[in-house]
Coordinates of C-alpha atoms in Angstrom, one line a residue:
X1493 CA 0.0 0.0 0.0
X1494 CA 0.9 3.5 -0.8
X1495 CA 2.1 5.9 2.3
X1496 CA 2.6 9.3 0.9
X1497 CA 3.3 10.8 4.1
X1498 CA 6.4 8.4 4.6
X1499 CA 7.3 9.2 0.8
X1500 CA 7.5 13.2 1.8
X1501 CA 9.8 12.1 5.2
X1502 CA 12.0 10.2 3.0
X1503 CA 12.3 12.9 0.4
X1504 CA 13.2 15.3 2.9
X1505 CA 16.5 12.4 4.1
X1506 CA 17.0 12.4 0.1
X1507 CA 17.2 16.2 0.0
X1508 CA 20.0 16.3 3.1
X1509 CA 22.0 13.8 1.8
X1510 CA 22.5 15.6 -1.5
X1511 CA 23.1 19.0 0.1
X1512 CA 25.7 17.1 2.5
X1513 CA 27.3 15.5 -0.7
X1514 CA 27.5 18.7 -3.0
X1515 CA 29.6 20.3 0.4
X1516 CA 31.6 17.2 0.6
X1517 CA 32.3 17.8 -3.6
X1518 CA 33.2 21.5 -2.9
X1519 CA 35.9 20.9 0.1
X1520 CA 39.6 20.6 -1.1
X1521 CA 40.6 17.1 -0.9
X1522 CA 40.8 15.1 2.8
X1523 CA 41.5 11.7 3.6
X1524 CA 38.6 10.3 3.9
X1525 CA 36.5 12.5 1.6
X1526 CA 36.0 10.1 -1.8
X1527 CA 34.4 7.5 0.8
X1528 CA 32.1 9.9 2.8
X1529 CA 31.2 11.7 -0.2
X1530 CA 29.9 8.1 -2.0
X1531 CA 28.1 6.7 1.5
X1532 CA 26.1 10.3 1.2
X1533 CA 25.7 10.4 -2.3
X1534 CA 24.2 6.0 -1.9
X1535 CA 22.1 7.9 0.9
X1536 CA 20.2 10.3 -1.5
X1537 CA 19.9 8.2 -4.2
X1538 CA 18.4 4.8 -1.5
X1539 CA 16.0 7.8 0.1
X1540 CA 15.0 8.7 -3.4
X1541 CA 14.0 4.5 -4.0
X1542 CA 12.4 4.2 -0.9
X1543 CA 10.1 7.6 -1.5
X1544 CA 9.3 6.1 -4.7
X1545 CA 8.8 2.4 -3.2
X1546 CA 6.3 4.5 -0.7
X1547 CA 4.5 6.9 -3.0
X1548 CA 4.5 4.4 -6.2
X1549 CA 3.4 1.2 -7.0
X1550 CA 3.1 -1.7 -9.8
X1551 CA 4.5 -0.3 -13.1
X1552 CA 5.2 3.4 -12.2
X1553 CA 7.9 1.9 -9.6
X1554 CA 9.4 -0.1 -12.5
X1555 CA 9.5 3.2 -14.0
X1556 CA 11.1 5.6 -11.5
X1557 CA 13.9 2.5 -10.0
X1558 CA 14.5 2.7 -14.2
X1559 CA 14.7 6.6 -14.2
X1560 CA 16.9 6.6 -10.9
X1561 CA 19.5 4.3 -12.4
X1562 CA 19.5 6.7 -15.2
X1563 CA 19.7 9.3 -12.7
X1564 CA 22.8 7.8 -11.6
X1565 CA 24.7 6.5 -14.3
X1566 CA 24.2 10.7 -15.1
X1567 CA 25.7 12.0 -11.6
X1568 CA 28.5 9.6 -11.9
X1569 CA 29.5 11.6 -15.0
X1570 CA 29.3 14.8 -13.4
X1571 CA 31.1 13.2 -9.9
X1572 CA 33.4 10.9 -10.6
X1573 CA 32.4 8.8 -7.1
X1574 CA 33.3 4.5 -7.6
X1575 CA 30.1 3.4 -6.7
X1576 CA 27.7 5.4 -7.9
X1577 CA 28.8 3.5 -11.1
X1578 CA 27.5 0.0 -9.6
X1579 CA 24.7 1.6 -8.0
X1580 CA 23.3 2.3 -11.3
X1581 CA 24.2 -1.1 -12.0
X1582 CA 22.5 -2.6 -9.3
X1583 CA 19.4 -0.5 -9.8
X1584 CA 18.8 -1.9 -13.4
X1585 CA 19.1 -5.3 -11.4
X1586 CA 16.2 -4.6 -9.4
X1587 CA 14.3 -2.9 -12.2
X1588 CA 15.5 -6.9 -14.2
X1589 CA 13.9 -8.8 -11.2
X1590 CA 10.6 -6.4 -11.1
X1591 CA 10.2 -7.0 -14.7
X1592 CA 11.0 -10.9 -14.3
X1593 CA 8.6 -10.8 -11.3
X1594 CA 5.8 -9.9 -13.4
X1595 CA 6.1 -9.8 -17.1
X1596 CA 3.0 -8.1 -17.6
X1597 CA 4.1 -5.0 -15.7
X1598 CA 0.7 -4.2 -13.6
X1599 CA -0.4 -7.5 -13.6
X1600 CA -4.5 -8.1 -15.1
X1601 CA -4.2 -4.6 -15.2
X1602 CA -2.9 -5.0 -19.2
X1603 CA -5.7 -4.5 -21.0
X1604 CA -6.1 -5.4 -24.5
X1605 CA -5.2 -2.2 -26.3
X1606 CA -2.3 -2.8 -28.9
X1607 CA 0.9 -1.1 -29.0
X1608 CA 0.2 1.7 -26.1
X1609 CA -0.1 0.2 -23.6
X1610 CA 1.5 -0.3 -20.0
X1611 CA 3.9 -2.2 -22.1
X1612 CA 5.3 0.6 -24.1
X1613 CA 5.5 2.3 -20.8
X1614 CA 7.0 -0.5 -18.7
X1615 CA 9.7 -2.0 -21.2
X1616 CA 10.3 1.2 -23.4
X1617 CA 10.9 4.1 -20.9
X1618 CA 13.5 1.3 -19.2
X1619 CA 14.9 0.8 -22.2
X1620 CA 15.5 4.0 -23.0
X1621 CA 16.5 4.9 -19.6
X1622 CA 19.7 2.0 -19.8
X1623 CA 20.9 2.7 -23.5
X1624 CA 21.1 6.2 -22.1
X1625 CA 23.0 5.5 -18.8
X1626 CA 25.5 3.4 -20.2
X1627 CA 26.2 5.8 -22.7
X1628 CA 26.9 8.1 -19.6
X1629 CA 29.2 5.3 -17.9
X1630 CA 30.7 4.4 -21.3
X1631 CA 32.4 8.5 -20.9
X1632 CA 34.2 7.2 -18.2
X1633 CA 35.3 3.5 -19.1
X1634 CA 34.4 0.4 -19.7
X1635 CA 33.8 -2.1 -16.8
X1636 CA 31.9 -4.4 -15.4
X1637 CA 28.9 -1.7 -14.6
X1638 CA 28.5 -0.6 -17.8
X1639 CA 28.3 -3.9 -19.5
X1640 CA 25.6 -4.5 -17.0
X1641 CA 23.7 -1.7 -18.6
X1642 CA 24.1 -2.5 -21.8
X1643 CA 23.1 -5.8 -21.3
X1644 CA 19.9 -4.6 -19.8
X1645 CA 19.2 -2.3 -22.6
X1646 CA 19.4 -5.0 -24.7
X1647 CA 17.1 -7.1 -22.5
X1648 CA 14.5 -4.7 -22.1
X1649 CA 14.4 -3.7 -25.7
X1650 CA 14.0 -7.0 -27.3
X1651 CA 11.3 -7.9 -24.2
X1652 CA 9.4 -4.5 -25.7
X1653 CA 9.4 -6.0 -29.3
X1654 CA 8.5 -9.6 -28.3
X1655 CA 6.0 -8.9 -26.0
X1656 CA 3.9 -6.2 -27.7
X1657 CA 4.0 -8.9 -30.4
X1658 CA 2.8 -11.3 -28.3
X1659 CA 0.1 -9.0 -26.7
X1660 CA -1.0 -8.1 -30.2
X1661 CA -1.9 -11.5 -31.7
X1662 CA -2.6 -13.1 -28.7
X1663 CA -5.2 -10.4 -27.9
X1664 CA -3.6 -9.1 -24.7
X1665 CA -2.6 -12.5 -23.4
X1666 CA 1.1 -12.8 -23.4
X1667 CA 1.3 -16.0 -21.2
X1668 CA -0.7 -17.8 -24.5
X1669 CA 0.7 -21.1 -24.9
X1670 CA 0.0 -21.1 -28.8
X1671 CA 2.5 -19.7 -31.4
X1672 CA 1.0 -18.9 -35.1
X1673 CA 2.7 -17.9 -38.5
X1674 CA 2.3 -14.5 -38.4
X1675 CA 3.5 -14.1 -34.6
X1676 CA 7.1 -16.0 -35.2
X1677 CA 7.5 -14.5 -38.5
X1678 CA 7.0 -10.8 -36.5
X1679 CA 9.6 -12.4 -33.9
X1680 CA 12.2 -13.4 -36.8
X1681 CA 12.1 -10.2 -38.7
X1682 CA 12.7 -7.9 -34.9
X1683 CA 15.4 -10.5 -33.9
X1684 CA 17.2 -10.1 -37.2
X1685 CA 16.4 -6.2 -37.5
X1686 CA 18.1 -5.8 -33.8
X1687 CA 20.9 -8.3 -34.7
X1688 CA 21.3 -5.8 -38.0
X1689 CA 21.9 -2.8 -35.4
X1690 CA 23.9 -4.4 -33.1
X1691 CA 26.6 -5.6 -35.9
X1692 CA 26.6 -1.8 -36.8
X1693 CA 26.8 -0.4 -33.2
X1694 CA 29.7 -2.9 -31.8
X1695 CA 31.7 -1.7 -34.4
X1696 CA 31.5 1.5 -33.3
X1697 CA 31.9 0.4 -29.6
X1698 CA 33.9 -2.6 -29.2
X1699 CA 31.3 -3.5 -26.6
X1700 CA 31.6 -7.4 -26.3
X1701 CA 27.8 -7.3 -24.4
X1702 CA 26.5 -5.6 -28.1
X1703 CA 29.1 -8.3 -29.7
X1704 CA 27.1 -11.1 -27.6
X1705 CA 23.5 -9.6 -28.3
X1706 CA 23.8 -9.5 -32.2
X1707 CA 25.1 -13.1 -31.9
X1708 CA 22.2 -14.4 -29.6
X1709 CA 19.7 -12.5 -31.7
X1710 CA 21.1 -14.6 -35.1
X1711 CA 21.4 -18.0 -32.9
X1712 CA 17.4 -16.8 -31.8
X1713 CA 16.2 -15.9 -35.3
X1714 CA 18.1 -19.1 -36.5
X1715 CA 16.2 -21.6 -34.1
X1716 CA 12.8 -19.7 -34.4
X1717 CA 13.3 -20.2 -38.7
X1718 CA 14.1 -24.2 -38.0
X1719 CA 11.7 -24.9 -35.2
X1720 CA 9.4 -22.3 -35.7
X1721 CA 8.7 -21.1 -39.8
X1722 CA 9.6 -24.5 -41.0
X1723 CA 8.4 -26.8 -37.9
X1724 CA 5.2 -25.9 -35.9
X1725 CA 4.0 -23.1 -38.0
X1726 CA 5.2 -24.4 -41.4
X1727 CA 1.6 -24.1 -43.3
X1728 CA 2.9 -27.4 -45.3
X1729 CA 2.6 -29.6 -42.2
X1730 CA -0.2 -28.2 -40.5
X1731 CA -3.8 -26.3 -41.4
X1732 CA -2.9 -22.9 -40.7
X1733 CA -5.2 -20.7 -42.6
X1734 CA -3.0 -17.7 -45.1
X1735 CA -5.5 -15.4 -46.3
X1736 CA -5.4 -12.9 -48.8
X1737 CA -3.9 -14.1 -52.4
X1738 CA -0.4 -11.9 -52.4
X1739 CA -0.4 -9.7 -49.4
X1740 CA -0.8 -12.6 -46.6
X1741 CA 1.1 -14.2 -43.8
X1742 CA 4.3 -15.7 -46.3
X1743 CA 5.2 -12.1 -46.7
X1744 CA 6.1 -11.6 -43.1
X1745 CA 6.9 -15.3 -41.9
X1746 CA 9.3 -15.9 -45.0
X1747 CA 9.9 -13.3 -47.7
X1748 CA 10.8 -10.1 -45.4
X1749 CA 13.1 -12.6 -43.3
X1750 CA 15.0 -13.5 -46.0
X1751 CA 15.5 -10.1 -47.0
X1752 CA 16.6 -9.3 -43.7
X1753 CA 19.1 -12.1 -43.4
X1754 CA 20.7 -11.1 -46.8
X1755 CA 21.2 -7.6 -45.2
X1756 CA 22.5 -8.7 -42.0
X1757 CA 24.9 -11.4 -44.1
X1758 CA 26.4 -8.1 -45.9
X1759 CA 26.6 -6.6 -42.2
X1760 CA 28.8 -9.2 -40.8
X1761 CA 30.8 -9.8 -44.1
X1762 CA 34.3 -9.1 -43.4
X1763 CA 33.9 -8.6 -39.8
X1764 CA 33.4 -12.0 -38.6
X1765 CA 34.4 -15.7 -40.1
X1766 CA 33.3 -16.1 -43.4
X1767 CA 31.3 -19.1 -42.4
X1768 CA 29.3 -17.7 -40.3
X1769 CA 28.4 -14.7 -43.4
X1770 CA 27.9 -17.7 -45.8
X1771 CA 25.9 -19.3 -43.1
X1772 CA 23.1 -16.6 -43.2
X1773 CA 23.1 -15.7 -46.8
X1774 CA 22.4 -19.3 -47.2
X1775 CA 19.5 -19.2 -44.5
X1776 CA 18.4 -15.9 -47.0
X1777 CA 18.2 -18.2 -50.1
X1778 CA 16.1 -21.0 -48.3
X1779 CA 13.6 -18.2 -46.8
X1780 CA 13.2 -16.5 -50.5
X1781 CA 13.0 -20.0 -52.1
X1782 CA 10.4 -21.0 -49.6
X1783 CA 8.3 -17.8 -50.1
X1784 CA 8.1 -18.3 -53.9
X1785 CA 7.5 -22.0 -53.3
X1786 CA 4.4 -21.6 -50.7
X1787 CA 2.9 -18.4 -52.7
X1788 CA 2.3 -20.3 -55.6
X1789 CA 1.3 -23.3 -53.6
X1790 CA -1.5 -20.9 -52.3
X1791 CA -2.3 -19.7 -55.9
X1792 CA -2.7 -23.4 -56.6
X1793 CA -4.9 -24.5 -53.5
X1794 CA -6.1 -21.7 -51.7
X1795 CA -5.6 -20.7 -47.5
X1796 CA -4.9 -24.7 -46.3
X1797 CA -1.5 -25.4 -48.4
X1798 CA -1.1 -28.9 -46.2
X1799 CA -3.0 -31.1 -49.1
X1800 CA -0.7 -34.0 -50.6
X1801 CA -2.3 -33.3 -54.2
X1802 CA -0.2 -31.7 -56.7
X1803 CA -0.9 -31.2 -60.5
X1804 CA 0.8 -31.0 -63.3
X1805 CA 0.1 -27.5 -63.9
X1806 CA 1.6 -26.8 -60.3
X1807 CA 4.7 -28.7 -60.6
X1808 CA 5.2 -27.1 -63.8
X1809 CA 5.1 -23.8 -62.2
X1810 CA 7.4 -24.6 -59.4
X1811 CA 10.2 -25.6 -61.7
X1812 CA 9.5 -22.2 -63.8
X1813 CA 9.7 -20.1 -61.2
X1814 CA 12.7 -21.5 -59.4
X1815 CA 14.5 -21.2 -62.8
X1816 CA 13.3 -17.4 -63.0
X1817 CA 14.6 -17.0 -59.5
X1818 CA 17.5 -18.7 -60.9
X1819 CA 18.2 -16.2 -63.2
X1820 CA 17.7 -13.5 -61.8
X1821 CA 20.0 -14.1 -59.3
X1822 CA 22.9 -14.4 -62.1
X1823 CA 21.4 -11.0 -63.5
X1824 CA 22.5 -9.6 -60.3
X1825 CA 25.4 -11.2 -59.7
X1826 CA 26.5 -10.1 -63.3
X1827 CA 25.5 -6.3 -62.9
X1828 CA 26.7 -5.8 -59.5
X1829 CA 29.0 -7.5 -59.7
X1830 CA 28.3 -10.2 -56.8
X1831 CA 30.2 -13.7 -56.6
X1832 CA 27.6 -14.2 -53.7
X1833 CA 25.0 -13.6 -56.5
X1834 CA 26.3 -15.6 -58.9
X1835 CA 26.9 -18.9 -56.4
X1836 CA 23.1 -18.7 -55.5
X1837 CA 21.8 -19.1 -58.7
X1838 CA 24.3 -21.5 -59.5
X1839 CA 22.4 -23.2 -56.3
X1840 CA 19.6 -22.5 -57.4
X1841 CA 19.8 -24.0 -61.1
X1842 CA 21.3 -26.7 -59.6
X1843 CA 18.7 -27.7 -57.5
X1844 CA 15.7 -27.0 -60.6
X1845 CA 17.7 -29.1 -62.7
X1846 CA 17.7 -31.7 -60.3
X1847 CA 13.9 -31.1 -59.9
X1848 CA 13.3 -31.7 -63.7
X1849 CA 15.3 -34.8 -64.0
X1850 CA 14.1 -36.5 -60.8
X1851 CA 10.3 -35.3 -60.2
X1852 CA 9.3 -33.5 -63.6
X1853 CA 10.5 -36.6 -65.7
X1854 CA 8.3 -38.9 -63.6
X1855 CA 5.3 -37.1 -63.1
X1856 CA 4.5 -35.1 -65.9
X1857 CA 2.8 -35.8 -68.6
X1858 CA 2.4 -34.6 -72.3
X1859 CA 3.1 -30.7 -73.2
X1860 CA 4.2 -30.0 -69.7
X1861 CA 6.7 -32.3 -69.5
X1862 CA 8.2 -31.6 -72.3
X1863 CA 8.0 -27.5 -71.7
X1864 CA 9.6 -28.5 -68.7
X1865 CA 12.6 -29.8 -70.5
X1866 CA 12.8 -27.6 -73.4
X1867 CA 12.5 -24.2 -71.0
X1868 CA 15.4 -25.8 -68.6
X1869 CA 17.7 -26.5 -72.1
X1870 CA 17.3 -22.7 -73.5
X1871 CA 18.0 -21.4 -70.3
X1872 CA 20.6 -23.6 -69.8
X1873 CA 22.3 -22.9 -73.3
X1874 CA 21.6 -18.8 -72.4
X1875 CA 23.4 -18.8 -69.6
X1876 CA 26.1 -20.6 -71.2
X1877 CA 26.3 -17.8 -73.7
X1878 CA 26.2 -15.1 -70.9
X1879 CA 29.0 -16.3 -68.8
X1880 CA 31.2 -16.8 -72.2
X1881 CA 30.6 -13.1 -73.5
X1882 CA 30.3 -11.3 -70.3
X1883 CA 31.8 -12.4 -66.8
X1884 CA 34.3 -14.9 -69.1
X1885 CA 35.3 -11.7 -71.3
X1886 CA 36.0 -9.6 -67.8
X1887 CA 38.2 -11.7 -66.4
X1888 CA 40.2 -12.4 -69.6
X1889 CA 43.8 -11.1 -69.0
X1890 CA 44.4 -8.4 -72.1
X1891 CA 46.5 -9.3 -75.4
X1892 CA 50.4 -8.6 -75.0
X1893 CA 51.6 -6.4 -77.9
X1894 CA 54.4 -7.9 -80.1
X1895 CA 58.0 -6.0 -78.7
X1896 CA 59.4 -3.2 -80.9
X1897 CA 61.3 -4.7 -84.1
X1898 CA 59.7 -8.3 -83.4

C-alpha cells in the first residue's frame, strides 16, 4: 500500500543527503572525503528508492527504480564517485527482477489495447533509460557496470518487441501457450532487425555485451526459422489458414526474413568468419525459395496449403519459377557485380535441374513435361552464352603487344 506521508519524510532524508554531498564535492581534498562523499551520495539516491517504493506502485515503480539508475549513471559523469557506477548497475538489477517478477508490468491490469499500452510504458521508458545510462558510464570507461547496462538495454528492448507482439496476436494474453505464423515470422524479422543494429553499433563500440546480443539474436532468429517457420508453424505440415492471395502471412513469416538475413549477411561480411556470413546468406536463399514455393502453392490450393495433391500444372510452375529465380540471381550477380549472387543461382539452377530430371521426368505428362525440358535447355544454353561473352570476357587477361622490331 501506498504511504505518501512516509514518501514526503524520505524525500526530505533524500534532499540532506545531497546538500551534505554537493559540500563534501566542494571541500579541497581530505582523507577520507572520496568515501564519505559516495556513502552520502548511496544515501540520497536509497532515500529517493524508498520515497518512490512508498508513493509508487506496480509499473510506475518499474519506472522511476529505471529513471533513478539513469539518474545515476548521469551524476556519476558529473562526480566521478566509484560506486555510484554499480549503484546504477545494481538498480537496473532490481528494475531486471521487477520485470521478471511480473512480465506483464501491472499484472491483469494490461488491458487489450495494442501497441500503447502499459507495455510501451514498462519496457520502453526502461529501455531507454539504460541505452542512455551506459552511454553516460561508457564516458568514463568500460567495466563491469557498464556492461551491465548495456546488457539490460538489450534485455529490455528485445522484451518491448517480443511482448507487444505477443500481446497483439494473442489479444492481450502474453502467457498464451499457442505460437502462429504471423506471430514467429514478426519475432524473426525484430530479432534479425536488432541483430542488424547491433553488428553496426559494436563496431563502433567494441562492446563485447552488443558483440554477444547480435550473436544471440542470429542464434534466436536461426532456431525460431528451424523450429518455428519450418516446424510448428510451417503451413505445409499443419492447417494454418493464409488469407489474402499476395499480401498474406508468407510475406512476413518468409519473404521479409530473407530479405533481412541477406542484409545482415552483408553486415557481418568481413567482420566475422566467413562461415558464419555464408551461413546466413544461405539461411536468405532457403527463406526467398520458400516464399516463392508456398505463394504459388497458395495460388494453386487456396488458404490450407497442407494437401498431398499436386498437379501437373503446379509442378510445372514450381520448376519455372525456381529457374526465373534462378536467373535473376545471375542477373545480379553479373550487374553488380556479386560472386555471392552468382553462387546462388548456381544453387539455385542446380537444384531445378535436379527437380526436372528426378520429379518432372516422372510425373508429368504430355506438353508440360516436355516445356519443362525444353525451358530448362534454352535457359541452360543462355546462360552458357552469358558467362562466355560477359563475366568470361572480364576476367580475360588483355593481349600482350608484339615488342618493338619483333
Amino acid at each position: 500500500d501506498r504511504s505518501i506521508p512516509f514518501a514526503i519524510i524520505a524525500i526530505a532524508v533524500a534532499g540532506a543527503f545531497a546538500a551534505a554531498t554537493e559540500l563534501l564535492t566542494k571541500r579541497d581534498t581530505r582523507p577520507g572525503q572520496m568515501i564519505a562523499t559516495a556513502l552520502f551520495a548511496t544515501g540520497t539516491l536509497a532515500a529517493l528508492a524508498l520515497a518512490f517504493t512508498f508513493a509508487l506502485e506496480k509499473g510506475w515503480l518499474t519506472i522511476a527504480l529505471a529513471l533513478m539508475s539513469l539518474g545515476t549513471a548521469w551524476i556519476s559523469m558529473k562526480r566521478p564517485i566509484p560506486f555510484l557506477r554499480a549503484l546504477a548497475a545494481i538498480l537496473a538489477g532490481i528494475v531486471v527482477l521487477r520485470t521478471g517478477h511480473e512480465p506483464r508490468i501491472v499484472g491483469n491490469d494490461l488491458g487489450t489495447t495494442p501497441i500503447f499500452n502499459w507495455l510501451l510504458l514498462g519496457y520502453g521508458i526502461p529501455a531507454a533509460s539504460f541505452w542512455l545510462g551506459s552511454i553516460f558510464l561508457r564516458r568514463r570507461g568500460d567495466d563491469g557496470p557498464l556492461r551491465s547496462l548495456e546488457a539490460a538495454a538489450i534485455l529490455f528492448t528485445v522484451l518491448l518487441a517480443f511482448t507487444e507482439i505477443r500481446h497483439y496476436i494473442n489479444n492481450g494474453n502474453i502467457y498464451s501457450r499457442s505460437s502462429d505464423l504471423i506471430e514467429i515470422g514478426l519475432q524473426v524479422c525484430v530479432a534479425l532487425a536488432m541483430a542488424i543494429g547491433l553488428e553496426r553499433l559494436r563496431i563502433r563500440t567494441g562492446s563485447v555485451i552488443h558483440n554477444a546480443g547480435a550473436l544471440l539474436l542470429t542464434w534466436f532468429a536461426g532456431l525460431a526459422v528451424v523450429l518455428g517457420l519450418f516446424g510448428i508453424a510451417n503451413p505445409l505440415m499443419s492447417s494454418i489458414e493464409i488469407a489474402g492471395t499476395f499480401i498474406n502471412p508468407l510475406i512476413l513469416g518468409y519473404a521479409i526474413p530473407a530479405i533481412l538475413a541477406l542484409l545482415l549477411s552483408y553486415a557481418v561480411a568481413g567482420r566475422r568468419v566467413p562461415a558464419y556470413a555464408n551461413t546466413i546468406a544461405a539461411s536468405a536463399l532457403v527463406l526467398a525459395l520458400a516464399y516463392i514455393t508456398l505463394q504459388i502453392r497458395h495460388l494453386y490450393h487456396g488458404p490450407y496449403l497442407n494437401s498431398f495433391r499436386t498437379s501437373d500444372a503446379e509442378q510445372y510452375t514450381y520448376s519455372v519459377a525456381w529457374l526465373v529465380f534462378g536467373v535473376v540471381l545471375l542477373g545480379i550477380g553479373l550487374l553488380l557485380p556479386s560472386q555471392r549472387a552468382r553462387l546462388a543461382s548456381a544453387v539455385m539452377i542446380a537444384i531445378t535441374i535436379l527437380k526436372v530430371f528426378l520429379i518432372d521426368m516422372s510425373n508429368l505428362t504430355g506438353a508440360y513435361r516436355a516445356f519443362s525440358f525444353i525451358g530448362l535447355g534454352l535457359v541452360l544454353v543462355a546462360i552458357g552464352w552469358l558467362y562466355q561473352r560477359i563475366l568470361f570476357k572480364q576476367t580475360r587477361p588483355p593481349a600482350q603487344e608484339p615488342a618493338a622490331g619483333a
